[in-house]
Coordinates of C-alpha atoms in Angstrom, one line a residue:
M773 CA 33.5 4.7 -22.3
K774 CA 33.0 5.8 -19.3
A775 CA 30.2 5.1 -18.6
E776 CA 31.3 1.3 -19.5
T777 CA 34.3 2.2 -17.3
N778 CA 31.6 2.9 -14.2
F779 CA 29.7 0.2 -14.8
S780 CA 32.8 -2.5 -14.9
Q781 CA 33.3 -1.1 -11.4
I782 CA 29.4 -2.5 -9.9
F783 CA 30.9 -5.3 -7.8
P784 CA 29.1 -8.7 -9.4
P785 CA 27.3 -11.1 -7.8
I786 CA 28.9 -14.4 -6.2
F787 CA 27.1 -17.9 -6.3
D788 CA 28.5 -19.6 -3.0
G789 CA 26.4 -22.8 -3.6
E790 CA 22.8 -21.5 -2.4
S791 CA 20.1 -19.5 -4.5
Y792 CA 21.1 -20.1 -7.5
D793 CA 17.7 -18.7 -9.1
L794 CA 18.2 -15.5 -7.8
W795 CA 22.4 -15.3 -8.9
A796 CA 21.8 -16.7 -12.1
V797 CA 18.7 -13.5 -13.0
R798 CA 21.6 -11.1 -11.7
M799 CA 24.0 -11.9 -12.7
E800 CA 22.4 -12.4 -17.0
A801 CA 22.1 -8.7 -15.8
Y802 CA 25.9 -7.9 -15.4
L803 CA 26.9 -10.0 -18.0
E804 CA 24.0 -7.9 -20.4
G805 CA 25.6 -4.8 -19.0
L806 CA 28.9 -5.8 -20.1
D807 CA 27.6 -6.4 -23.2
L808 CA 29.0 -10.2 -23.0
W809 CA 25.7 -12.0 -22.2
E810 CA 25.2 -13.5 -26.0
A811 CA 29.3 -14.9 -25.7
V812 CA 27.0 -17.1 -23.0
E813 CA 24.0 -17.2 -25.0
E814 CA 25.0 -18.6 -28.4
D815 CA 28.4 -20.0 -27.9
Y816 CA 29.2 -18.8 -31.9
D817 CA 32.9 -19.8 -33.6
V818 CA 34.8 -16.9 -33.6
S819 CA 35.9 -17.9 -37.3
A820 CA 39.1 -18.2 -38.6
L821 CA 40.4 -14.5 -40.8
P822 CA 40.9 -14.7 -45.0
E823 CA 44.2 -14.6 -46.0
N824 CA 45.0 -11.1 -46.3
P825 CA 41.9 -9.2 -44.2
T826 CA 40.5 -6.0 -43.5
V827 CA 40.5 -4.2 -40.9
A828 CA 37.1 -4.2 -40.3
Q829 CA 37.4 -8.0 -40.4
M830 CA 40.5 -7.6 -37.8
K831 CA 38.4 -5.6 -36.0
I832 CA 34.9 -7.5 -35.4
H833 CA 37.4 -11.1 -34.8
K834 CA 38.8 -9.4 -32.1
E835 CA 35.7 -7.9 -30.4
R836 CA 34.5 -11.8 -30.5
K837 CA 36.8 -13.2 -29.2
I838 CA 37.8 -11.3 -26.0
K839 CA 33.9 -11.5 -25.2
K840 CA 34.5 -15.0 -25.1
A841 CA 36.9 -15.2 -22.9
K842 CA 35.6 -11.3 -21.1
A843 CA 32.5 -13.9 -20.3
K844 CA 34.4 -16.9 -19.2
S845 CA 36.7 -14.8 -17.3
C846 CA 33.4 -13.0 -15.2
L847 CA 32.0 -16.5 -14.7
F848 CA 35.2 -17.9 -13.1
A849 CA 35.2 -14.3 -11.1
C850 CA 31.9 -14.6 -9.6
V851 CA 31.7 -17.9 -8.3
S852 CA 33.0 -19.1 -5.0
Q853 CA 36.2 -21.3 -4.5
N854 CA 34.2 -24.1 -3.6
V855 CA 31.8 -24.3 -6.9
F856 CA 35.3 -22.7 -8.6
T857 CA 37.0 -25.9 -8.7
R858 CA 33.8 -28.0 -10.3
I859 CA 34.0 -25.6 -13.5
M860 CA 37.4 -24.0 -13.6
T861 CA 38.4 -27.5 -16.6
L862 CA 35.5 -26.2 -18.4
K863 CA 36.4 -24.2 -21.2
S864 CA 33.7 -22.1 -22.8
A865 CA 30.7 -19.9 -21.1
K866 CA 28.4 -21.2 -22.3
T867 CA 29.3 -24.6 -20.5
I868 CA 30.3 -23.7 -17.4
W869 CA 26.6 -21.4 -17.6
D870 CA 24.8 -25.3 -18.5
Y871 CA 26.7 -26.5 -16.3
L872 CA 26.2 -24.6 -13.1
K873 CA 22.3 -24.8 -14.3
E874 CA 22.2 -28.5 -14.4
E875 CA 23.6 -28.7 -11.1
Y876 CA 22.1 -26.4 -8.7
A877 CA 18.7 -25.7 -10.3
G878 CA 18.3 -29.0 -10.5
D879 CA 15.8 -31.4 -13.4
E880 CA 12.2 -30.2 -14.3
R881 CA 11.3 -33.2 -11.7
I882 CA 12.6 -31.3 -9.0
R883 CA 11.8 -28.2 -9.7
S884 CA 8.1 -29.2 -10.2
M885 CA 8.3 -30.4 -6.8
Q886 CA 10.2 -27.2 -5.4
I887 CA 6.8 -24.9 -7.1
L888 CA 4.3 -27.7 -5.2
N889 CA 6.2 -27.4 -1.9
L890 CA 5.7 -23.2 -2.3
M891 CA 2.7 -23.0 -3.7
R892 CA 1.6 -25.6 -0.5
E893 CA 3.9 -22.9 1.6
F894 CA 2.1 -19.8 -0.2
E895 CA -1.7 -22.3 1.3
I896 CA -1.3 -22.6 4.7
Q897 CA -0.6 -18.8 5.2
R898 CA -2.1 -17.1 7.7
M899 CA -1.5 -13.3 8.9
K900 CA -1.2 -13.2 13.1
E901 CA -2.0 -11.6 15.5
T902 CA 0.9 -10.1 16.4
E903 CA 2.0 -9.6 12.9
T904 CA 2.0 -5.8 11.1
I905 CA 0.3 -5.7 7.6
K906 CA 4.2 -5.2 6.0
Q907 CA 5.6 -8.0 7.4
Y908 CA 2.3 -10.4 6.4
S909 CA 3.1 -9.2 2.5
D910 CA 6.7 -9.5 2.4
K911 CA 6.5 -12.7 3.6
L912 CA 3.9 -13.9 1.5
L913 CA 6.1 -11.6 -2.0
G914 CA 8.8 -13.9 -0.7
I915 CA 7.1 -17.1 -1.4
A916 CA 5.7 -15.6 -5.0
N917 CA 8.7 -14.6 -5.7
K918 CA 10.7 -17.9 -4.9
V919 CA 7.6 -19.3 -7.5
R920 CA 7.7 -17.2 -10.2
L921 CA 12.2 -17.6 -10.6
L922 CA 11.5 -20.7 -11.2
G923 CA 10.0 -20.7 -14.2
T924 CA 5.7 -20.3 -13.0
Q925 CA 3.5 -17.6 -14.1
F926 CA 2.0 -15.9 -10.1
L927 CA -0.6 -12.9 -10.1
D928 CA -0.6 -10.1 -7.9
S929 CA -4.5 -11.0 -8.5
R930 CA -3.4 -14.0 -6.1
I931 CA -1.7 -12.3 -3.1
V932 CA -4.7 -9.7 -3.4
E933 CA -6.8 -12.3 -2.8
K934 CA -5.1 -14.7 0.3
I935 CA -4.5 -10.7 1.5
L936 CA -8.2 -9.9 2.2
V937 CA -9.4 -13.5 2.8
T938 CA -6.2 -14.5 6.2
I939 CA -6.1 -11.3 7.0
P940 CA -7.6 -10.9 10.9
E941 CA -11.2 -9.3 12.1
R942 CA -9.8 -5.6 12.5
Y943 CA -9.3 -5.2 9.1
E944 CA -13.3 -5.5 8.3
A945 CA -14.1 -1.7 8.0
S946 CA -11.1 -1.3 5.4
I947 CA -12.2 -4.7 3.0
A948 CA -15.5 -3.1 3.3
A949 CA -14.4 0.1 2.7
L950 CA -12.5 -1.2 -0.2
E951 CA -16.0 -3.7 -1.5
N952 CA -18.0 -0.5 -1.6
T953 CA -15.4 1.2 -4.1
K954 CA -13.3 -0.8 -5.7
D955 CA -14.2 -3.4 -7.8
L956 CA -11.9 -5.8 -5.8
S957 CA -11.8 -8.9 -9.1
K958 CA -9.2 -5.6 -10.5
I959 CA -7.9 -3.6 -7.6
T960 CA -3.9 -3.5 -7.6
L961 CA -2.0 -5.2 -4.5
A962 CA -0.4 -1.7 -3.7
E963 CA -4.0 -0.1 -3.6
V964 CA -5.1 -3.2 -0.8
L965 CA -1.4 -2.6 1.1
H966 CA -2.2 1.5 1.5
A967 CA -4.9 0.9 2.4
L968 CA -4.9 -1.3 5.4
Q969 CA -1.8 0.3 6.5
A970 CA -3.5 3.2 6.7
L971 CA -5.8 1.8 9.6
E972 CA -2.9 0.3 11.0
Q973 CA -1.8 3.5 11.3
R974 CA -4.4 5.0 12.8
R975 CA -5.5 1.9 15.5
L976 CA -1.1 2.6 16.5
M977 CA -1.6 6.3 17.1
R978 CA -4.8 5.6 19.5
E979 CA -2.8 2.8 21.3
E980 CA -0.5 6.0 21.7
G981 CA -2.8 7.0 23.9
S982 CA -4.9 9.4 21.2
V983 CA -8.3 10.6 21.4
E984 CA -10.4 11.1 18.2
G985 CA -13.4 11.1 16.6
V986 CA -15.0 12.0 20.5
Y987 CA -19.0 12.7 21.2
L988 CA -20.2 13.9 23.6
A989 CA -23.0 13.5 24.6
K990 CA -26.0 15.0 27.1
W991 CA -28.6 12.1 28.4
K992 CA -31.8 14.3 29.6
N993 CA -34.3 12.0 31.6
K994 CA -38.0 12.0 32.6
N995 CA -36.9 9.8 35.0
S996 CA -35.3 12.0 37.1
G997 CA -36.9 15.4 39.2
K998 CA -33.2 16.9 40.3
N999 CA -30.2 17.9 37.9
K1000 CA -27.2 15.8 38.6
K1001 CA -24.0 14.9 37.2
K1002 CA -22.4 11.0 36.8
E1003 CA -19.4 10.6 33.9
L1004 CA -20.3 8.0 31.9
F1005 CA -17.6 6.0 30.2
Q1006 CA -18.8 5.0 26.2
E1007 CA -17.3 3.2 23.3
N1008 CA -16.4 5.9 20.2
R1009 CA -16.1 4.7 16.4
H1010 CA -15.4 6.5 13.4
L1011 CA -19.1 7.4 12.0
K1012 CA -19.5 5.2 9.2
H1013 CA -22.4 3.4 6.3
V1014 CA -25.3 1.0 7.2
C1015 CA -23.0 -2.1 6.6
K1016 CA -23.1 -5.4 9.0
S1017 CA -19.1 -5.8 7.0
H1018 CA -17.9 -2.6 9.0
E1019 CA -15.6 -3.7 12.3
Q1020 CA -16.4 -1.5 16.4
Q1021 CA -13.6 0.6 16.7
E1022 CA -12.8 0.7 19.7
E1023 CA -11.9 3.5 22.2
A1024 CA -12.6 5.4 25.1
N1025 CA -15.0 8.8 25.8
I1026 CA -16.3 10.3 28.3
V1027 CA -19.5 11.6 28.4
E1028 CA -21.4 14.2 30.5
D1029 CA -25.2 12.7 31.9
Q1030 CA -27.6 15.4 32.6
Q1031 CA -31.0 14.6 33.3
E1032 CA -34.1 16.6 34.1
E1033 CA -37.6 15.8 34.9
G1034 CA -40.4 15.7 32.1
E1035 CA -38.0 15.3 29.4
E1036 CA -36.2 12.8 26.9
E1037 CA -33.8 11.2 26.0
L1038 CA -31.2 13.6 23.7
L1039 CA -28.4 13.0 21.7
S1040 CA -25.8 15.4 20.2
M1041 CA -22.3 15.3 19.6
S1042 CA -19.1 16.7 18.6
C1043 CA -16.1 15.6 17.1
F1044 CA -12.7 15.9 18.4
M1045 CA -13.7 17.8 21.6
T1046 CA -15.2 20.8 20.3
K1047 CA -18.3 23.1 20.8
K1048 CA -18.0 25.5 18.0
P1049 CA -18.2 24.0 14.0
S1050 CA -14.4 22.8 12.9
K1051 CA -13.2 24.3 9.4
A1052 CA -11.0 21.8 8.7
W1053 CA -10.9 18.4 7.2
I1054 CA -9.5 15.6 9.0
I1055 CA -7.8 12.4 7.5
D1056 CA -9.6 9.7 8.1
S1057 CA -9.0 6.1 7.7
G1058 CA -12.0 4.9 9.3
C1059 CA -14.8 6.8 6.9
T1060 CA -16.3 5.0 4.0
N1061 CA -17.1 8.9 2.7
H1062 CA -16.1 12.2 2.5
M1063 CA -18.4 13.8 5.0
T1064 CA -19.3 17.2 6.0
Y1065 CA -22.1 19.5 8.0
D1066 CA -21.6 22.9 5.9
R1067 CA -24.2 23.6 3.8
E1068 CA -23.1 26.2 2.2
L1069 CA -19.9 24.7 1.3
F1070 CA -21.4 22.5 -1.8
K1071 CA -21.3 24.0 -5.1
E1072 CA -24.4 21.0 -6.2
L1073 CA -26.3 19.4 -4.2
N1074 CA -28.6 15.9 -5.3
K1075 CA -29.9 13.5 -3.9
T1076 CA -28.6 9.9 -2.6
D1077 CA -29.1 6.8 -1.9
I1078 CA -27.9 7.2 1.7
S1079 CA -29.8 8.2 3.8
K1080 CA -28.4 7.4 7.0
V1081 CA -25.0 7.2 8.2
Q1082 CA -24.4 4.6 11.6
M1083 CA -22.5 6.0 15.1
G1084 CA -20.8 2.8 16.9
N1085 CA -23.1 3.3 19.8
G1086 CA -26.2 2.6 17.4
A1087 CA -27.2 6.2 16.9
H1088 CA -28.2 7.0 13.4
L1089 CA -27.3 10.2 11.4
A1090 CA -29.6 11.4 8.3
V1091 CA -27.6 12.5 5.3
K1092 CA -29.3 15.0 3.4
G1093 CA -27.5 15.2 0.5
K1094 CA -24.7 14.7 -1.9
G1095 CA -22.6 16.8 -3.8
T1096 CA -19.4 18.5 -4.7
L1097 CA -17.7 21.3 -2.7
A1098 CA -16.1 24.5 -4.1
I1099 CA -13.8 25.8 -1.6
K1100 CA -12.0 28.9 -1.9
S1101 CA -8.4 28.9 -0.4
H1102 CA -5.6 30.8 -1.3
S1103 CA -5.0 29.2 -4.9
G1104 CA -8.1 29.7 -5.8
F1105 CA -11.6 27.5 -5.7
K1106 CA -10.9 24.0 -4.7
L1107 CA -13.2 20.3 -6.0
I1108 CA -13.6 18.1 -3.8
S1109 CA -16.6 15.8 -5.1
D1110 CA -18.4 12.8 -3.5
V1111 CA -19.5 14.1 -0.1
L1112 CA -22.3 13.9 1.8
Y1113 CA -24.6 16.2 3.3
V1114 CA -24.6 15.5 7.0
P1115 CA -26.2 18.2 9.5
D1116 CA -25.7 16.3 12.4
I1117 CA -22.2 16.5 13.1
N1118 CA -19.7 19.6 12.9
Q1119 CA -16.3 18.2 12.1
N1120 CA -15.7 17.8 8.4
L1121 CA -14.1 14.1 7.1
L1122 CA -12.5 13.3 4.3
S1123 CA -12.1 9.7 3.7
V1124 CA -9.4 7.6 3.0
S1125 CA -11.1 5.2 1.4
Q1126 CA -12.5 7.2 -1.1
L1127 CA -9.2 8.9 -1.8
L1128 CA -8.0 5.3 -2.8
G1129 CA -11.4 4.7 -5.0
K1130 CA -9.7 6.9 -6.6
G1131 CA -7.3 6.5 -7.5
Y1132 CA -5.4 8.3 -5.0
K1133 CA -1.7 7.3 -3.0
V1134 CA -2.3 8.1 0.8
L1135 CA 0.9 7.4 2.4
F1136 CA 1.1 8.1 6.7
E1137 CA 5.4 8.5 7.1
D1138 CA 7.3 10.5 9.5
K1139 CA 4.7 12.3 11.4
N1140 CA 2.8 13.0 8.1
C1141 CA 0.2 12.5 5.5
V1142 CA 1.4 13.1 2.4
I1143 CA -1.5 12.0 -0.3
K1144 CA -0.9 12.3 -4.5
D1145 CA -3.2 12.1 -7.4
I1146 CA -3.4 9.6 -9.7
H1147 CA -0.2 11.0 -11.9
N1148 CA 1.6 11.3 -8.6
K1149 CA 1.5 14.3 -8.1
E1150 CA 1.4 16.0 -4.1
V1151 CA -2.3 16.8 -3.7
F1152 CA -1.6 17.7 0.3
N1153 CA 0.8 17.3 3.1
V1154 CA -1.0 17.2 6.3
H1155 CA 1.6 17.5 9.2
M1156 CA 0.1 15.5 12.2
K1157 CA -1.5 17.9 15.1
G1158 CA -3.1 16.1 18.3
K1159 CA -2.7 12.8 17.1
S1160 CA -4.3 13.3 14.6
F1161 CA -4.3 15.0 10.8
A1162 CA -6.3 18.3 10.2
L1163 CA -6.2 20.0 7.3
N1164 CA -7.4 23.4 6.7
L1165 CA -7.8 23.8 3.3
E1166 CA -7.9 27.7 3.4
E1167 CA -3.7 27.8 4.7
E1168 CA -2.4 23.7 3.0
P1169 CA -1.2 24.7 -0.3
I1170 CA -3.2 23.1 -2.5
I1171 CA -1.6 21.4 -6.2
N1172 CA -4.6 20.0 -8.2
E1173 CA -8.1 21.1 -8.2
D1174 CA -10.1 18.7 -7.9
T1175 CA -9.9 15.9 -4.9
S1176 CA -12.4 12.8 -5.5

C-alpha cells in the first residue's frame, strides 16, 4: 500500500497538444503503474449487482467502478486546459483515449507521410567537422526513435551502418580496427560509439598539447665528414598494421640528427621519450594490437601471419611472434592474450580496439580510463598521468585473470 501511495506521487505527463506519440507512451506506462490501463484499453461494462449480492461480488463491483472513474480522472488531469475543453464532454476513459489518438496522432496516411519524411531526413544526414560523435549519434538516434514511435521498426544496425559510412575521414583508423577485430554485421551500436569516442578523446588530449608516443631518431649519413646536430621535426603516428585504410595521425616530434662519414642510415625509436624500456602498458586507442618488446613476458609464443608493423613515417618493424603473456602482480599471475612480440619498440602497448573486439568496455571519464569485462566487472581503473594512461600491472589492482 505504501509503494502504491509513493507511485501516485509521481507527477503524470501533461499533454499540451504537442508530441502526442511521446506523451502516449509515457501515459500508458503511468496508467499501468496505477493498475488503470485495463479500464482504458478494454472499456469494460460494470454489471449491476444481483439481488442479495455476496461481499466478494460487492467488492469486485466497487473496484471495477472505481478503476473506470480513476482512469477518466487521470486523463482529464493529464492534459492542458486547451486540450481539456475538447474532451470534457466525453464519458469514458476509452472514448477520451481514442479521441486524442485520432485527433493528434493522425490517420495512417498522415503517419506514413511522417515516417517517409523522417527516413528521408535520416538518409541525408552527414557528420559535420565541428560535431562530436556523441552529438552526431544523438541526432541519428533522435530521428530513429521518432520513427519507432510512429509504429515502424528501426534497427540499431541501420544506425551503425550510417555512422560508419558518414563520419569524417579522421575516424578511418578506428573503423579499420573494428573491421579487423569484429564482424560489422553483428557489432552493436554501443561498441561502435565506445571505439569512436575513445579515439575522439585521444585526439582531444593531443590538441591540448600532449606529446605521446614520441620516437627519438638518430640519423647517420655517409656523405658528411663532421659531427653536427640539428633539429628535425617529424610527424609522429601510432604503431599500426600495414593497412591502406588506416589514417595517418598528425603530431610533431623533435628528433636529433647526427651525421657521421662512411656510416649508413640508422633509425631507432623510443616511446614517450624514454631511453630505457618501460614496464608500464600504455592504453592506446590508435594501436590495433597489443604489443610488447619483452620476450621474457610470454608464457607461450607462436608464429603469426603478421610479419611487420608500420610507423607513420613508413618505417617497418619486424614482428617475431604472437602469444599470451603471464605477468606477476601483487594479486597473482595475470594473462594477456594475442600480444605481438615486436623487439624494436621499448613501450608496451595495450590496444583499445582489441579490448573492444573481445567484448570489453573501455570508458574515458574524468581523467580516468576504466576497463570492464564482458560481465561489466571492472578490471582496470587507470588515472591519467602526463596526458596518457600508463598501466603498471605490478601496481594496479586487477580483478580478472584474463585481459584479452
